Short mmCIF file of C-alpha atoms in Angstrom, two decimals:
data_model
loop_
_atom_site.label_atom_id
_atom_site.label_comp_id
_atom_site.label_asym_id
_atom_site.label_seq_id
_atom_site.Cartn_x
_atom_site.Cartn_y
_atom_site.Cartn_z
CA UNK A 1450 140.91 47.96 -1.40
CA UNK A 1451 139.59 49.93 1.14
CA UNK A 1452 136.93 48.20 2.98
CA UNK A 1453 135.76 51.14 5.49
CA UNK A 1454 135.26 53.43 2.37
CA UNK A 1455 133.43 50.80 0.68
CA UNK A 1456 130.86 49.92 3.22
CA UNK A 1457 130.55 53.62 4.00
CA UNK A 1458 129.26 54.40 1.03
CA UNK A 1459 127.26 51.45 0.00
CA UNK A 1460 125.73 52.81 3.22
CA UNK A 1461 125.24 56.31 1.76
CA UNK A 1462 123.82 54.82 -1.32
CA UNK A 1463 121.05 52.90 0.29
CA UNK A 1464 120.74 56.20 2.39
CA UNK A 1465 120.12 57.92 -0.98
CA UNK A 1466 117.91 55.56 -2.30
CA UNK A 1467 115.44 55.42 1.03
CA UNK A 1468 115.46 59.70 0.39
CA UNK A 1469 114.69 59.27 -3.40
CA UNK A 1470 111.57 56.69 -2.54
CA UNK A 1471 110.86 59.35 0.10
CA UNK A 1472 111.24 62.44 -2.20
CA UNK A 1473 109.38 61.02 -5.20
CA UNK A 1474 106.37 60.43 -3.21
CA UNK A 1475 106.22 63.67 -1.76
CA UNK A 1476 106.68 65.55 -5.21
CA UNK A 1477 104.11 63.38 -7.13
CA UNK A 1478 101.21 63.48 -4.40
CA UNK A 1479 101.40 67.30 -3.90
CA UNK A 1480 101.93 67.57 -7.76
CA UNK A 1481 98.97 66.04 -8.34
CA UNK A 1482 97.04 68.05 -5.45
CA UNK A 1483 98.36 71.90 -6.07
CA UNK A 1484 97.10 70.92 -10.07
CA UNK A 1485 93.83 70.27 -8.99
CA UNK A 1486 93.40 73.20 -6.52
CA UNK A 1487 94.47 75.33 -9.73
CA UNK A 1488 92.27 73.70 -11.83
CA UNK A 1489 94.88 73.20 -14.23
CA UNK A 1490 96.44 70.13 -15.94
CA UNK A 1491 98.54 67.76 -14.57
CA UNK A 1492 100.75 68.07 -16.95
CA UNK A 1493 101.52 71.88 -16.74
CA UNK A 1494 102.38 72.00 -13.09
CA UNK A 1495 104.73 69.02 -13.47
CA UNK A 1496 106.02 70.18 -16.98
CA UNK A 1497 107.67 73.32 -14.96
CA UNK A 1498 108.78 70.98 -11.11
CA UNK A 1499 109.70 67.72 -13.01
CA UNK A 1500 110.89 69.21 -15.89
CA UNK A 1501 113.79 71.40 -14.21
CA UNK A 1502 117.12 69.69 -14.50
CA UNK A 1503 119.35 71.44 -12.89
CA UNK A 1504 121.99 68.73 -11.98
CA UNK A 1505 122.34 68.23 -16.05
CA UNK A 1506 122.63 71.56 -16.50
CA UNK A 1507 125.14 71.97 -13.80
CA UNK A 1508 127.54 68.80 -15.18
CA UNK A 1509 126.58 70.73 -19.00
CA UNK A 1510 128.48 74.20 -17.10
CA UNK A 1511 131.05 71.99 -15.93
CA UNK A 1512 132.00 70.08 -18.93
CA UNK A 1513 131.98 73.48 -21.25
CA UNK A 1514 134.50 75.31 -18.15
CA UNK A 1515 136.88 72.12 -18.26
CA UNK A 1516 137.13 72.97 -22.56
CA UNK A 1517 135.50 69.21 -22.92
CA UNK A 1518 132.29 70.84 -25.06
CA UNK A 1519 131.79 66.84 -26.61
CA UNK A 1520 131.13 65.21 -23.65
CA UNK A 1521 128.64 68.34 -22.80
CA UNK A 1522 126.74 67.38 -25.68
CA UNK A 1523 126.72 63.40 -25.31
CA UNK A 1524 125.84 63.83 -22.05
CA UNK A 1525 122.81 66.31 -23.44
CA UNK A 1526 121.60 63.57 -25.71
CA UNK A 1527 122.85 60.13 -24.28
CA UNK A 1528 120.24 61.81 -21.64
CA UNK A 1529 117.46 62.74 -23.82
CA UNK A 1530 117.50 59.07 -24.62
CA UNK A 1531 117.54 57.23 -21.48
CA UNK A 1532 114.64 59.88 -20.15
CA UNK A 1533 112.42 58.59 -22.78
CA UNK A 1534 113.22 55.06 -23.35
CA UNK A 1535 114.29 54.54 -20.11
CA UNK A 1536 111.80 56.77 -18.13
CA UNK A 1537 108.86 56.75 -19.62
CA UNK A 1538 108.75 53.10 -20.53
CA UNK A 1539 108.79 52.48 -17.02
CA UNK A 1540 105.98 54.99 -16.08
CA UNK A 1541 103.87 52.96 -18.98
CA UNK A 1542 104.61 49.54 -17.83
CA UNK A 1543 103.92 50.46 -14.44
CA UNK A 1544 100.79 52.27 -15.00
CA UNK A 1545 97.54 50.27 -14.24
CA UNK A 1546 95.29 49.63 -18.14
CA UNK A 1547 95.58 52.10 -20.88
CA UNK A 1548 97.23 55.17 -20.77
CA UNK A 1549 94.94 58.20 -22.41
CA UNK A 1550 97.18 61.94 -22.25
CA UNK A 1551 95.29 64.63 -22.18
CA UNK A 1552 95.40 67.67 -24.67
CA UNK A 1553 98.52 69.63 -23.25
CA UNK A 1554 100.40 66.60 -22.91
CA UNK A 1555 99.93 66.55 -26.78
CA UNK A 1556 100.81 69.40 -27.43
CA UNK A 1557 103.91 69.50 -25.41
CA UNK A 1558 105.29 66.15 -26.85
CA UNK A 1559 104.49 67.71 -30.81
CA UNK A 1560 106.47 70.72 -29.65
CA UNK A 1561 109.70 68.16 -28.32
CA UNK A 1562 109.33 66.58 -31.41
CA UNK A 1563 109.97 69.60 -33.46
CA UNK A 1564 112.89 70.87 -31.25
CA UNK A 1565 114.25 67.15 -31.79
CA UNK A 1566 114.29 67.57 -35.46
CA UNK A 1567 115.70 70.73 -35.43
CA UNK A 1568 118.26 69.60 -33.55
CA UNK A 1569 119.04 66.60 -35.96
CA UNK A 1570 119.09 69.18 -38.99
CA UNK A 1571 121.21 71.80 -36.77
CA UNK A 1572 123.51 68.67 -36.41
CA UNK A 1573 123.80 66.90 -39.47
CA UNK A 1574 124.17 70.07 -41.53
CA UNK A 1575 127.06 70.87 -38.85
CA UNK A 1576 126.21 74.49 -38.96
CA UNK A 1577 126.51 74.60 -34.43
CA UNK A 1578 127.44 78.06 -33.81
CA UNK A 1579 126.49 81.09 -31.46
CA UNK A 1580 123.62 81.97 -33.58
CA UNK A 1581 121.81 78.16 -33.63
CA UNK A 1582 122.57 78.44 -29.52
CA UNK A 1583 121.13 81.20 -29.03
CA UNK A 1584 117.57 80.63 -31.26
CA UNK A 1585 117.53 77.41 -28.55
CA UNK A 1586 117.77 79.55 -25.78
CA UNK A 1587 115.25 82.04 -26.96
CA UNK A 1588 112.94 78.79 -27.86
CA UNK A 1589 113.66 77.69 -23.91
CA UNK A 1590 112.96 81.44 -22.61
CA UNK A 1591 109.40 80.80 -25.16
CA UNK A 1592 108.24 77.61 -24.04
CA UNK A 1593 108.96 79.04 -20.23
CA UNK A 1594 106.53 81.74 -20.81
CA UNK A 1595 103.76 79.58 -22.16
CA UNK A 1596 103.87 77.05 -19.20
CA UNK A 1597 103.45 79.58 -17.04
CA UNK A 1598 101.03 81.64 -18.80
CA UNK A 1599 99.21 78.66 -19.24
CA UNK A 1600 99.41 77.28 -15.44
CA UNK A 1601 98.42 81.41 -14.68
CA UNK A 1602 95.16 81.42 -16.80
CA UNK A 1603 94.21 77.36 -16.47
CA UNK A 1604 93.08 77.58 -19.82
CA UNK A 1605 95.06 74.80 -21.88
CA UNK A 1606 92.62 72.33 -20.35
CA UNK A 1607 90.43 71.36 -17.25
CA UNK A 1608 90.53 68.48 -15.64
CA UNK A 1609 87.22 66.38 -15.20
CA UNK A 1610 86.70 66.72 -11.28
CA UNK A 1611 87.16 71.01 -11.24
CA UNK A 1612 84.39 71.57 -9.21
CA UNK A 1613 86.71 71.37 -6.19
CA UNK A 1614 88.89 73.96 -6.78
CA UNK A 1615 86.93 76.56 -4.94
CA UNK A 1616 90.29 78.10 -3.47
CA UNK A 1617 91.10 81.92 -3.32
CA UNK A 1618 92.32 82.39 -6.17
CA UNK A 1619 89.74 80.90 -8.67
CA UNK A 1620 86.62 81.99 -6.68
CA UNK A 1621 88.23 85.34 -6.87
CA UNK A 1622 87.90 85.29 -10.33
CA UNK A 1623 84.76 83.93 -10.59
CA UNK A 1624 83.59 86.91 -8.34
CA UNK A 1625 85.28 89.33 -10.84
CA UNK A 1626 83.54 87.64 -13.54
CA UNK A 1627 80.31 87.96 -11.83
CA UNK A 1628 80.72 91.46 -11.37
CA UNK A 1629 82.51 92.75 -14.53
CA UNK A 1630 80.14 90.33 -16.76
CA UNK A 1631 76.62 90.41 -15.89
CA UNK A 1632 74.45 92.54 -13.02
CA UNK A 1633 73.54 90.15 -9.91
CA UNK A 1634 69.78 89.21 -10.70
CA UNK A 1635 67.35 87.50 -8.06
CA UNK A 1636 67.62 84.18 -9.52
CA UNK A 1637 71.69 84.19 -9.30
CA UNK A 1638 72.68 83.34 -5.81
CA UNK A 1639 75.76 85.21 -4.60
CA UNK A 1640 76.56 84.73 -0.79
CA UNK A 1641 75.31 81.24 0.22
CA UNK A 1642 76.81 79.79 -2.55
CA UNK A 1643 80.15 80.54 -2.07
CA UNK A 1644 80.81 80.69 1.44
CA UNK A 1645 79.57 76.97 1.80
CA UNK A 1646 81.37 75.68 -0.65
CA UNK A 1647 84.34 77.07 0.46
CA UNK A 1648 84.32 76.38 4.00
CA UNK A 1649 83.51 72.45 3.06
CA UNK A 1650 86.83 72.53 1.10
CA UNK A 1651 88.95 74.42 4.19
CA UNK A 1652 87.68 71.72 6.93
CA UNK A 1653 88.97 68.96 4.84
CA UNK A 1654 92.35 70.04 2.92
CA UNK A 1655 95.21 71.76 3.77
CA UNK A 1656 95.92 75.29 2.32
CA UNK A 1657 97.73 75.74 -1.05
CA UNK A 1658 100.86 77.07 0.67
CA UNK A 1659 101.23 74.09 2.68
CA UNK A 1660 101.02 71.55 -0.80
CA UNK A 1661 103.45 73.92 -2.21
CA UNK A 1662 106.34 73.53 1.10
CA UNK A 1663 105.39 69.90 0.94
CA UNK A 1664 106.44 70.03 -3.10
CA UNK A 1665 109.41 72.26 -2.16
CA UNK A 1666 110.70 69.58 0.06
CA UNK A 1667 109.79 66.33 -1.99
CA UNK A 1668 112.31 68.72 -4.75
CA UNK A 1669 114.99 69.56 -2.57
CA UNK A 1670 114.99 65.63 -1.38
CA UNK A 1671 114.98 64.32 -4.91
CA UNK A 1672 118.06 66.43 -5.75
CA UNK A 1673 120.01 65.67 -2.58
CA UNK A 1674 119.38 62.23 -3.58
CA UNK A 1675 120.71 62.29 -6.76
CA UNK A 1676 123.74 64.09 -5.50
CA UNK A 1677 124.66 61.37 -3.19
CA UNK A 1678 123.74 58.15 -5.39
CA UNK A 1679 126.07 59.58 -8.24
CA UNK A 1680 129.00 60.27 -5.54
CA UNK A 1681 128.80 57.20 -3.90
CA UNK A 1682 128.08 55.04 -7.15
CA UNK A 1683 131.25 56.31 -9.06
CA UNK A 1684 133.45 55.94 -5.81
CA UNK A 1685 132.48 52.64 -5.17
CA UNK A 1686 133.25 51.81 -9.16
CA UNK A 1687 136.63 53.42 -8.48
CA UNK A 1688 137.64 51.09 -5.45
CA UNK A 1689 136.61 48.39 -7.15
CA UNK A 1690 138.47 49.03 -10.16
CA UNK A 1691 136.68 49.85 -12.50
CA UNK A 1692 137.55 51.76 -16.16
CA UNK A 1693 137.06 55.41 -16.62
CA UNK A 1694 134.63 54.47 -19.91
CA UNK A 1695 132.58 52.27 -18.35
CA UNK A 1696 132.12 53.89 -15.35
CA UNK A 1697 130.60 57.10 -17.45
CA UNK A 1698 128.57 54.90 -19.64
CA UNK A 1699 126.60 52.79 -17.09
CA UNK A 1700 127.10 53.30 -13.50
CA UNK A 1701 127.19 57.40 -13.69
CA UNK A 1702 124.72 57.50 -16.59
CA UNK A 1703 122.14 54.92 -14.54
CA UNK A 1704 122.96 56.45 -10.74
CA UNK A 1705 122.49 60.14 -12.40
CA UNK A 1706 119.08 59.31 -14.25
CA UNK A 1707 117.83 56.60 -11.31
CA UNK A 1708 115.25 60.01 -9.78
CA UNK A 1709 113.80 59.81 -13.05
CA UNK A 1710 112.71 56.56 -13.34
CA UNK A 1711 111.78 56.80 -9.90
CA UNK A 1712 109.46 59.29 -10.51
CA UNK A 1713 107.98 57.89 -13.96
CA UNK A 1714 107.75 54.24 -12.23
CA UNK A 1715 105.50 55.82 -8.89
CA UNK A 1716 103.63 58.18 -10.82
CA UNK A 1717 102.88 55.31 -13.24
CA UNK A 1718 101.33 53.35 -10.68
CA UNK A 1719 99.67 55.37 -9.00
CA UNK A 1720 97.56 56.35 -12.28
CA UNK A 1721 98.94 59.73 -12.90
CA UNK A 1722 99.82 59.53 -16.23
CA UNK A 1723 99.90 63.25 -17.29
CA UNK A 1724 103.19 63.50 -14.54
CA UNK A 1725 104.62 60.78 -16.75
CA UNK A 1726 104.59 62.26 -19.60
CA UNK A 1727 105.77 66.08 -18.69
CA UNK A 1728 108.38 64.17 -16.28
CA UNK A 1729 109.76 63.02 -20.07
CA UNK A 1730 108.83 65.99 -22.03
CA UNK A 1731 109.76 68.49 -19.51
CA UNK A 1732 113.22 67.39 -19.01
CA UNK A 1733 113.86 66.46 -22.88
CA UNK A 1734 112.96 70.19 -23.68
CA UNK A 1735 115.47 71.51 -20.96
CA UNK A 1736 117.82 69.50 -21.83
CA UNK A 1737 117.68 69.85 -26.02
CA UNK A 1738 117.07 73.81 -25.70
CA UNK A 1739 118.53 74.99 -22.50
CA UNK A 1740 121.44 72.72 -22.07
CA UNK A 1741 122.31 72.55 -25.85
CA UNK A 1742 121.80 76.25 -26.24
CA UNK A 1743 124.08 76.78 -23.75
CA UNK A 1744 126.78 74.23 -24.88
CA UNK A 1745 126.85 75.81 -28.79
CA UNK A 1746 126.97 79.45 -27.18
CA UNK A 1747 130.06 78.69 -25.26
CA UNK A 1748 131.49 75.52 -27.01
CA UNK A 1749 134.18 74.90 -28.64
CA UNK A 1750 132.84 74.87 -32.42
CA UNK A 1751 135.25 72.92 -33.90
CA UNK A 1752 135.42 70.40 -31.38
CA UNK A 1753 131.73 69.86 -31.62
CA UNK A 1754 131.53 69.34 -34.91
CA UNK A 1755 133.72 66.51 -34.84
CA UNK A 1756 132.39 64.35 -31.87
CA UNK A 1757 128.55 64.56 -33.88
CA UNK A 1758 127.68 60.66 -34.15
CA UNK A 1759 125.33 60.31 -36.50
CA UNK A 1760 123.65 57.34 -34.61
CA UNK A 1761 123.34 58.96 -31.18
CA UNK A 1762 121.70 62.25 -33.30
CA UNK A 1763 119.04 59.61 -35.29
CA UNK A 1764 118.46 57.56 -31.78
CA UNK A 1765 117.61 60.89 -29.93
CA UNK A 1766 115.31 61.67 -33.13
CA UNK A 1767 113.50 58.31 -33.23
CA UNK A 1768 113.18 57.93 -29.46
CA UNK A 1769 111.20 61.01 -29.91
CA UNK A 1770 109.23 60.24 -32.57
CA UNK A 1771 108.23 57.10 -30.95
CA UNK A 1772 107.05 59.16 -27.78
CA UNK A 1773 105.07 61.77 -30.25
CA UNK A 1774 103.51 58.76 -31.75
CA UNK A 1775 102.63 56.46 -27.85
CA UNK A 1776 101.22 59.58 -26.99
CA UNK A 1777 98.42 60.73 -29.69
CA UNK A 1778 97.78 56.91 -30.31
CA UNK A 1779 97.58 56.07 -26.38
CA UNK A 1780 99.52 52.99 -25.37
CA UNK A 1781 99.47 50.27 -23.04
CA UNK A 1782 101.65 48.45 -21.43
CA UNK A 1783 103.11 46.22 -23.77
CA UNK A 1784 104.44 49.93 -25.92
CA UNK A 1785 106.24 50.25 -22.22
CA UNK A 1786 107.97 47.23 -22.90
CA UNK A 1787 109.13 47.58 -26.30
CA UNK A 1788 110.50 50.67 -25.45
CA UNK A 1789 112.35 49.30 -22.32
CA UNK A 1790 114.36 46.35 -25.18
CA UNK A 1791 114.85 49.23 -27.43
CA UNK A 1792 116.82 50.70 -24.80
CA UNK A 1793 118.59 47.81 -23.97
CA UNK A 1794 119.17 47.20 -27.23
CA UNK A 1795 120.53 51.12 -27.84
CA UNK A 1796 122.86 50.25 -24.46
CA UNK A 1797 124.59 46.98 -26.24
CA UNK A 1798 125.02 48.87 -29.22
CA UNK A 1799 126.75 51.73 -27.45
CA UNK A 1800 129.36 48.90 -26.29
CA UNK A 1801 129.31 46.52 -28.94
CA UNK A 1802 129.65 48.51 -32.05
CA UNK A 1803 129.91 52.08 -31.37
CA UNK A 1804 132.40 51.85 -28.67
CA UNK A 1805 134.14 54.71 -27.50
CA UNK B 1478 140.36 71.98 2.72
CA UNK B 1479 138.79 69.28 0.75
CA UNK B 1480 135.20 70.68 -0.34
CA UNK B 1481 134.16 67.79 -2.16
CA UNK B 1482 134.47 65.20 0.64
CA UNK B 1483 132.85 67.72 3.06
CA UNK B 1484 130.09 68.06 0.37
CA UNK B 1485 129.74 64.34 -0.01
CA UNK B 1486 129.68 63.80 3.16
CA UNK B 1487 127.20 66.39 4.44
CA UNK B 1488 124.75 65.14 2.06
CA UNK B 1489 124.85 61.35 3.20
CA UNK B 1490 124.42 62.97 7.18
CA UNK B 1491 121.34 64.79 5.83
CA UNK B 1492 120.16 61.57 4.09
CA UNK B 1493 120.84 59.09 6.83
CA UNK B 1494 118.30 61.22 8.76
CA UNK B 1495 115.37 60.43 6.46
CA UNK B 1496 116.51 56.50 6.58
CA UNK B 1497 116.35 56.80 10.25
CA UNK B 1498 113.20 58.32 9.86
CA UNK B 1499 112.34 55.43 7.61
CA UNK B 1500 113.78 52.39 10.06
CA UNK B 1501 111.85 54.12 12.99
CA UNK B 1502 108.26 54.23 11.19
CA UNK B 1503 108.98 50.37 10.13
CA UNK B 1504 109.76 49.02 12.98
CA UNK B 1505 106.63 50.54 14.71
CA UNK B 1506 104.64 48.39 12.38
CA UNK B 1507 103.61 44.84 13.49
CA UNK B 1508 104.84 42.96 10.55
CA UNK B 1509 107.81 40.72 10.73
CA UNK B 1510 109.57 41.67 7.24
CA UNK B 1511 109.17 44.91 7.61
CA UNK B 1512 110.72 44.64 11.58
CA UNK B 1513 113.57 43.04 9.95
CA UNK B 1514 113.96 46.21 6.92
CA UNK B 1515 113.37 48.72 9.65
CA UNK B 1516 116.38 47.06 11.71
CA UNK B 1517 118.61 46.75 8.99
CA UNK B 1518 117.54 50.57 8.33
CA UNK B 1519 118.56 52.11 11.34
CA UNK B 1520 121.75 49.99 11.62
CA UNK B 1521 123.04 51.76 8.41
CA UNK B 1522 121.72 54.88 9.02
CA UNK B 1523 123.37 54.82 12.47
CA UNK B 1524 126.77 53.76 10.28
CA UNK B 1525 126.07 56.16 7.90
CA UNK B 1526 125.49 58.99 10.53
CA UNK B 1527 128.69 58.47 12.71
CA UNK B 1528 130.72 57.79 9.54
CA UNK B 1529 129.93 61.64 7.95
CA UNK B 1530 130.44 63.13 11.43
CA UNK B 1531 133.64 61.65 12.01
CA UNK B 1532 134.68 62.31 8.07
CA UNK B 1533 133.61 66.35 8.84
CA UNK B 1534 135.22 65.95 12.15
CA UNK B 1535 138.58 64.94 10.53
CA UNK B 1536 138.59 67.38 7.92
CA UNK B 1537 137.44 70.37 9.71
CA UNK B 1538 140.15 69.61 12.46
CA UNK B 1539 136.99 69.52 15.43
CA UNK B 1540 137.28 66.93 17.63
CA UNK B 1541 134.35 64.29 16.76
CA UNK B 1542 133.00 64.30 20.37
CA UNK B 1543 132.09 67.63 20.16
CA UNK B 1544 130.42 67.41 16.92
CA UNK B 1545 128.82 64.04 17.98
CA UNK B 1546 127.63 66.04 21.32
CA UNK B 1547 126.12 69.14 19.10
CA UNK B 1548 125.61 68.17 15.69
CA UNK B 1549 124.51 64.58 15.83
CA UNK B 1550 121.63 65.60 18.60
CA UNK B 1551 120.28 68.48 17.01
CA UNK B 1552 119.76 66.86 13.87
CA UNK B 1553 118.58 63.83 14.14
CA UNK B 1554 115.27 64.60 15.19
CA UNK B 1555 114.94 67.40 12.67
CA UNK B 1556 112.99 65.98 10.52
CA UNK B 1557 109.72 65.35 12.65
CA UNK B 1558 110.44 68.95 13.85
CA UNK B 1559 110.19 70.07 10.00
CA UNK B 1560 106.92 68.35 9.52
CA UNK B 1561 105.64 69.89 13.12
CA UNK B 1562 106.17 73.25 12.39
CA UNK B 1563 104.83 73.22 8.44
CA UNK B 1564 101.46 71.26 9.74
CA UNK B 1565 101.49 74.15 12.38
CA UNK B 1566 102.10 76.63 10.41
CA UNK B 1567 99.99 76.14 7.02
CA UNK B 1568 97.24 74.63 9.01
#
């Protein structure tokens, strides 16, 4: 055993886990800030920021180029899982009282939910081919356009405190409106109005462009991280000995999805509950159109066929179900929790029963 | 040439930074836990730092006092530069 290796990157790994702490608060603060300059939901901004997952996609590109197209798609949906039983169970267990999503956070988690079950039919049915890959790709390229349309307009749904989001861009269009819409009358005021409010706002905050380097680097930080907690994690499992099966299942699986729950967990307490939810959403999207898209396009069809589980396919269905239905009800804590044993319980099963 | 380890271990340099960061800030503080995580902070982050150098030293067939000399000084205060120049900059 090589002790120098060892310690060097236990060292790394608590290295990567002061960056992640580091990175996570950056990204949610200024998340939460840039929204509410917009004057658009929560939700939206972080649907599009904590939603990316590039690092899955990248291991998805990897496993597809190395002709292993099966573990591509357990990765896609031992993933899916462990974001929302894993993730957002911690985001709801840490989050202060009740939970209440707002309206796009609905509609977002309805719209997983139907990719989920589409997926499950797509599956079951064991028609995965080019064609089925490429209608979830054009569904990803879809549900792209509408986030941003939706973050571009700030229609979907405004949050209760807009009246300080007097920065350029929305005062510009409120000018427009003035203009375009109705003639200036005596009783409207037009200068005073505006140019107070928006110096008030200038001397206090920082500048949108500043929130958005801030959110840059808080994203850059959280993928660095994740880089070097999954490098150091699976060498340290490899000096110590440990099997090739079990070091996919639980130290690369956890060390790969620990930003995540990072980011659900902080957000949760800090009351932001509409990051929890796209956090989950977001990156169950990606992953079930994107990701799986991308693995039936360039797959190996026979080989996928075969390595469909039937369990893993109904877990990923009913994990999402059960996130459709904490979210229109509203949930507490204790729905945090039973999520959180249902994923311990899907983990034992994995290794009990289902081994592989 | 090894890409992987230079990878790996360019990434745990860039990360030891923000521990440092982290160790410095705590042990500024007054309280005696947090003395004691902000020691144990920099210790590994100082570990952390000389180990990557040395690694990318090794494999990039530099000498590591030259690296130390350049690469070690420059970035190690990079950070608080970073933050200097954005707060400058975006106002």
């Amino acid at each position: 055993m090589n002790w120098d290796s060892v310690c060097y990157d236990a060292g790394a790994f608590i290295a990567g886990l002061c960056l992640l702490e580091y990175g996570a608060d950056r990204f949610i603060d200024h998340t939460a800030i840039i929204a509410r300059r917009l004057g658009v939901s929560q939700t939206l901004v972080a649907l599009l920021t904590a939603g990316a997952e590039w690092e899955e996609l990248a291991v998805v590109v990897a496993c597809i180029l190395q002709g292993r197209s099966s573990l591509a798609l357990g990765n896609v949906m031992g993933s899916s899982i462990s974001n929302i039983l894993g993730a957002f169970s911690l985001g709801l267990l840490f989050h202060p009282g009740c939970v209440a999503f707002d309206r796009s956070a609905k509609i977002y988690s309805a719209l997983l939910f139907l990719i989920t079950t589409s997926f499950m039919v797509v599956g079951l049915t064991k028609s995965m081919g080019w064609l089925a890959g490429s209608i979830f790709i054009g569904v990803f390229a879809s549900y792209l356009v509408s986030v941003t349309y939706a973050i571009y307009r700030g229609v979907l749904d405004r949050p209760e405190d807009s009246d300080d989001s007097d920065d350029d861009m929305s005062s510009e269009s409120h000018d427009t409106e003035a203009l375009n819409g109705h003639h200036p009358t005596d009783i409207s005021p037009l200068l005073p109005n505006n140019t107070s409010g928006g110096h008030a706002t200038r001397a206090q905050k920082h500048t949108l462009l500043y929130h958005v380097a801030q959110l840059v680097l808080g994203f850059l930080a959280l993928s660095l991280s994740g880089y070097v907690l999954s490098h150091s994690a699976a060498s340290i499992a490899d000096a110590v000995g440990l099997s090739d099966t079990v070091l996919g299942v639980t130290v690369l699986s956890f060390a790969t999805t620990l930003p995540e729950k990072f980011v659900a967990g902080i957000s949760g307490a800090r009351g932001h509950g509409g990051i929890v939810i796209a956090s989950t959403a977001g990156s169950n999207i990606f992953l079930l159109t994107l990701c799986l898209g991308i693995t039936l396009v360039a797959g190996n069809r026979k080989d996928l066929a075969d390595s469909v589980i039937p369990f893993e396919l109904l877990t990923t269905w009913a994990s999402s179900a059960l996130l459709l239905l904490a979210v229109f009800l509203g949930s507490g804590r204790w729905v945090g929790g039973i999520l959180l044993v249902l994923y311990a319980v899907f983990i034992a099963l994995e290794f009990t029963i289902y081994k592989r | 040439m090894d890409w992987d380890s230079i990878c790996f271990n360019a990434s745990a340099f860039v990360t030891a930074i923000f521990l440092l960061e982290f160790g410095a800030f705590a042990v500024a503080v007054v309280s005696v836990l947090q003395l004691v995580l902000g020691f144990t902070a920099l210790s590994t982050s100082g570990y952390v730092l000389s180990h990557s150098v040395a690694s990318i030293a090794d494999t990039l067939y530099l000498l590591s006092t030259v690296l130390g000399i350049t690469v070690l000084s420059f970035a190690t205060p990079l950070p608080e530069k970073f933050v200097a120049v954005i707060g400058g900059a975006c106002g």
